[in-house]
Tab-separated table of C-alpha atoms in Angstrom:
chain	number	residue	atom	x	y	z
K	1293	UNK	CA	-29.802	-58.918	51.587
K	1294	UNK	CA	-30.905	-56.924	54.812
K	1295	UNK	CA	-27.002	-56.639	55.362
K	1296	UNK	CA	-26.671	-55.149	52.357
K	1297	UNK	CA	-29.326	-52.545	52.562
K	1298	UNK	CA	-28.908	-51.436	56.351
K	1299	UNK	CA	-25.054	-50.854	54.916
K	1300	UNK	CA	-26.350	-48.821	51.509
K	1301	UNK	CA	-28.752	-46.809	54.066
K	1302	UNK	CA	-26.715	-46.062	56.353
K	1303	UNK	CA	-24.040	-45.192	53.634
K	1304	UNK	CA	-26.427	-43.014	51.684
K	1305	UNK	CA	-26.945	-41.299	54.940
K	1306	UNK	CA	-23.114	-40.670	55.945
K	1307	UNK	CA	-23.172	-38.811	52.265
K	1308	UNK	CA	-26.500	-36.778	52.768
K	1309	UNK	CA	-25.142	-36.041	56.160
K	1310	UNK	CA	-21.403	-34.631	54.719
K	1311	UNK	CA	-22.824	-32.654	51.900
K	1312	UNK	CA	-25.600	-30.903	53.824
K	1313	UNK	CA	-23.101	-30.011	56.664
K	1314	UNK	CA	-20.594	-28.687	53.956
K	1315	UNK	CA	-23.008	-26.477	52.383
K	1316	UNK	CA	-24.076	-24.912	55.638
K	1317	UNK	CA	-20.198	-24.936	56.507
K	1318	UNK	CA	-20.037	-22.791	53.517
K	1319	UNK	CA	-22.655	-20.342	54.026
K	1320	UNK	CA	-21.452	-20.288	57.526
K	1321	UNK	CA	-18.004	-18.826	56.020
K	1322	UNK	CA	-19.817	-16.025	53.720
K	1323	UNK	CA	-21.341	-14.680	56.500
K	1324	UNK	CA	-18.403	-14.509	58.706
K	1325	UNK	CA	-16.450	-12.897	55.515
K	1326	UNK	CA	-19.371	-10.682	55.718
K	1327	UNK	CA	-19.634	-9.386	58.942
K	1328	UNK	CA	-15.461	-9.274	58.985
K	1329	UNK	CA	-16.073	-6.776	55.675
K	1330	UNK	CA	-18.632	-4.726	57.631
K	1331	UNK	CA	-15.803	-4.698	60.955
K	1332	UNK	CA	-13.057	-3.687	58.146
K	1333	UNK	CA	-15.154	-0.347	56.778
K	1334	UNK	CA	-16.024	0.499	60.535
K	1335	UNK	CA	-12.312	0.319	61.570
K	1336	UNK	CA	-11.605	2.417	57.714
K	1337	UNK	CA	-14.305	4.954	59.327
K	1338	UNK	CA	-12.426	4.926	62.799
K	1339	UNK	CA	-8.934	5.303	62.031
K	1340	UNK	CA	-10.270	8.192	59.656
K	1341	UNK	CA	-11.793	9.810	61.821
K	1342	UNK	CA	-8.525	9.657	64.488
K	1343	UNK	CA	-6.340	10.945	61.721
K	1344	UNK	CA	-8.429	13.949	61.463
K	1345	UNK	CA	-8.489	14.530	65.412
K	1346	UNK	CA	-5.134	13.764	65.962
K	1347	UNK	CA	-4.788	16.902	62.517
K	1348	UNK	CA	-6.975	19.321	64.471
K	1349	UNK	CA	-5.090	18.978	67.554
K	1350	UNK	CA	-1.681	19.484	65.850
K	1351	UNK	CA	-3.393	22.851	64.616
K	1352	UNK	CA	-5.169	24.067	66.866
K	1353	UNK	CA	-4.009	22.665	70.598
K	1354	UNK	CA	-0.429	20.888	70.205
K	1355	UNK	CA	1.832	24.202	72.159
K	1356	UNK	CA	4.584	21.813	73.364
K	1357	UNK	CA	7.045	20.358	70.929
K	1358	UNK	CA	6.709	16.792	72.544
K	1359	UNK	CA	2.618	17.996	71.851
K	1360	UNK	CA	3.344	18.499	68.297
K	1361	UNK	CA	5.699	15.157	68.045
K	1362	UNK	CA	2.657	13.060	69.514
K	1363	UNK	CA	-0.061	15.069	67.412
K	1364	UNK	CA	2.257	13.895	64.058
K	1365	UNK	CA	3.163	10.766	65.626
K	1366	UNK	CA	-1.145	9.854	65.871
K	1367	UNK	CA	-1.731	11.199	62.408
K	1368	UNK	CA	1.228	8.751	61.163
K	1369	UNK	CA	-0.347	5.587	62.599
K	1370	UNK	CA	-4.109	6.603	61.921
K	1371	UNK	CA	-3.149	6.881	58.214
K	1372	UNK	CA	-0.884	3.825	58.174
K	1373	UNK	CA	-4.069	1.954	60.128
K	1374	UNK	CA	-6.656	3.771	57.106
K	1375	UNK	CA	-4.641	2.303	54.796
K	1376	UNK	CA	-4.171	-1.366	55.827
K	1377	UNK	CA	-7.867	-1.505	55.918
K	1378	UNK	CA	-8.291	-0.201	52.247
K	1379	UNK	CA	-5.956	-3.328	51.492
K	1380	UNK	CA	-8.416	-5.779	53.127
K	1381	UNK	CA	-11.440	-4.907	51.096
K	1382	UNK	CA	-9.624	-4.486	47.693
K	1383	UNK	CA	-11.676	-5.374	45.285
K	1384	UNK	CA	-11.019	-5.473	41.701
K	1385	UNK	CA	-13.191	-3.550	38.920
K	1386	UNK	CA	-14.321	-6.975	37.500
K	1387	UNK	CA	-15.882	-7.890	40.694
K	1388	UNK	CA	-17.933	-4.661	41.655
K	1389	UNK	CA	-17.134	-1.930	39.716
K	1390	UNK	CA	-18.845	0.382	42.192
K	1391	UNK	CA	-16.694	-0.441	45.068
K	1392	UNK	CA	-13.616	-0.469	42.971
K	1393	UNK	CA	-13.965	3.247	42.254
K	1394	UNK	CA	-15.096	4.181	45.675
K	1395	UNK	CA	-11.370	2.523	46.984
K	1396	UNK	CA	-10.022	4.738	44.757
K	1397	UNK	CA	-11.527	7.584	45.644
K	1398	UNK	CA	-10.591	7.171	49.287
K	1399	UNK	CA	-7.445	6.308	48.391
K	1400	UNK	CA	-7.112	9.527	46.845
K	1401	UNK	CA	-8.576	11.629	49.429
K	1402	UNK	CA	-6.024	10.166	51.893
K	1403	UNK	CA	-3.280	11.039	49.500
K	1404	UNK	CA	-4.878	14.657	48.927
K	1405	UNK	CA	-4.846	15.158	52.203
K	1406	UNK	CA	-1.090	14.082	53.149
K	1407	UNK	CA	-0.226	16.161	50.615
K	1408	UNK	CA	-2.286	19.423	51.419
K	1409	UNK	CA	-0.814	18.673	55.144
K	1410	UNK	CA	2.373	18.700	54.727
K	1411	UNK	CA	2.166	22.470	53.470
K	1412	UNK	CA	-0.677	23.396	56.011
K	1413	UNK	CA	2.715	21.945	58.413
K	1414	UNK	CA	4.950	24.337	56.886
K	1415	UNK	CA	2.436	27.644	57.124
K	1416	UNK	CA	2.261	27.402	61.076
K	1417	UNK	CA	0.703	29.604	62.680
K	1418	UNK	CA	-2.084	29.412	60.020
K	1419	UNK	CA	-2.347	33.009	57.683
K	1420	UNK	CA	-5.389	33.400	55.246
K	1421	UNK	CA	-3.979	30.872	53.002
K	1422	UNK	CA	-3.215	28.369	55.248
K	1423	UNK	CA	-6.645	28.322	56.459
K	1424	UNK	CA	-7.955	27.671	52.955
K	1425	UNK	CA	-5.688	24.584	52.591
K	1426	UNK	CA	-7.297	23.702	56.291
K	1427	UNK	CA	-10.771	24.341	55.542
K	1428	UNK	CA	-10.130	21.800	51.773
K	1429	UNK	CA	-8.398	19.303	53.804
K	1430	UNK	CA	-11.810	19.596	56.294
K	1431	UNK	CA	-13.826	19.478	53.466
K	1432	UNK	CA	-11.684	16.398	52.005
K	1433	UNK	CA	-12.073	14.425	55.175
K	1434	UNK	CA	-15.989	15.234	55.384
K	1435	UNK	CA	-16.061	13.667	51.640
K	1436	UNK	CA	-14.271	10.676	52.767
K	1437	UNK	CA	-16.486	10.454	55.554
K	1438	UNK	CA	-19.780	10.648	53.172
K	1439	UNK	CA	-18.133	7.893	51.052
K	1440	UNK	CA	-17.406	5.154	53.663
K	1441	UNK	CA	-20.799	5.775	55.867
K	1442	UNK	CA	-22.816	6.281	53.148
K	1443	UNK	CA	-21.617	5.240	49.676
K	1444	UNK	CA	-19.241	2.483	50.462
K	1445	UNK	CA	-21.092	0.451	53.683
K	1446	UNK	CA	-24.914	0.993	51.644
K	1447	UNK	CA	-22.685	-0.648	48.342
K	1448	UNK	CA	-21.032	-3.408	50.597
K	1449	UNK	CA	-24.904	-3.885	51.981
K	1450	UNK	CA	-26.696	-3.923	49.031
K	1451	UNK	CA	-23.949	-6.677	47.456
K	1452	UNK	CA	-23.975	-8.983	50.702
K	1453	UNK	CA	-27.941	-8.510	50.442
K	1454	UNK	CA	-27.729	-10.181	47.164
K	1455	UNK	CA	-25.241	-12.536	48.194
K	1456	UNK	CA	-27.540	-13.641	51.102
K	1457	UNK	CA	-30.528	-14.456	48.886
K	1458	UNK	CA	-28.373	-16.616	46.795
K	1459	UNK	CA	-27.901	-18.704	50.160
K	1460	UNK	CA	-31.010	-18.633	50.873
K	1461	UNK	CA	-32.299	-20.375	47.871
K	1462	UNK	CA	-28.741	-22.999	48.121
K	1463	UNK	CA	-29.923	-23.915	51.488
């Protein structure tokens, strides 16, 4: 009988033992798909922001034609970088219908802005017009700025604030 019970005890507390350290094992994983999401958008923000450099040098400081190559070469890769990041926080409408739109929107402002550059390329050295296409695509890149910093990361925040006081009250 004591055999028995010591055995059902210490069985009980093998299961207690697994389930509590698979819940925490599964907040645990949240918060690193958290704080990977939060990496992702600051990485989005950086290779951004090095495409538009890598723009204004091309413009304004690339003389040499290995210069220019280099200048086009960086724009290539920062947008190619910009991109693969938008892939990793995809999120679909159903989930957050916010984000979804804001993806979009810098997915769009990336396009607009390969697009606009391309002919800003072919006006070299820069007339009135082509600084109006240069001053938009500035203006394009300051928007996309404004929606990663402050729309994006504050909507990402706000949903992974949520998500932490539903762990909270699991735990």
């Amino acid at each position: 009988m004591l055999v028995t019970y010591s055995v059902v005890l210490i069985l009980s507390l093998l299961l207690l033992g697994t389930v509590l350290f698979a819940i925490i094992f599964g907040q645990l994983a949240a918060v690193q798909q958290q704080t990977s999401r939060y990496t992702t958008v600051m990485n989005l923000a950086s290779h951004i922001a090095s495409h538009r450099e890598a723009f204004n040098r091309l413009i304004f400081t690339a003389t040499t034609e290995e210069q220019r190559i280099q200048a086009l070469s960086d724009i290539n890769g920062a947008e190619a970088r910009a991109k693969q990041e938008l892939q990793r926080l995809e999120t679909s409408y159903e989930i957050s219908p916010e984000q979804y739109f804001l993806l979009r929107g810098i997915w769009n402002g990336l396009d607009f802005i390969a697009q606009q550059q391309s002919l800003v390329l072919q006006e070299l050295p820069l007339d009135i017009a082509g600084f109006t296409r240069y001053y938009t695509i500035e203006m394009t890149y300051n928007y996309l700025d404004n929606y990663v910093y402050s729309r994006f990361l504050s909507s990402v925040v706000t949903q992974d604030a949520q998500a932490v006081q539903r762990m909270q009250s699991t735990i």
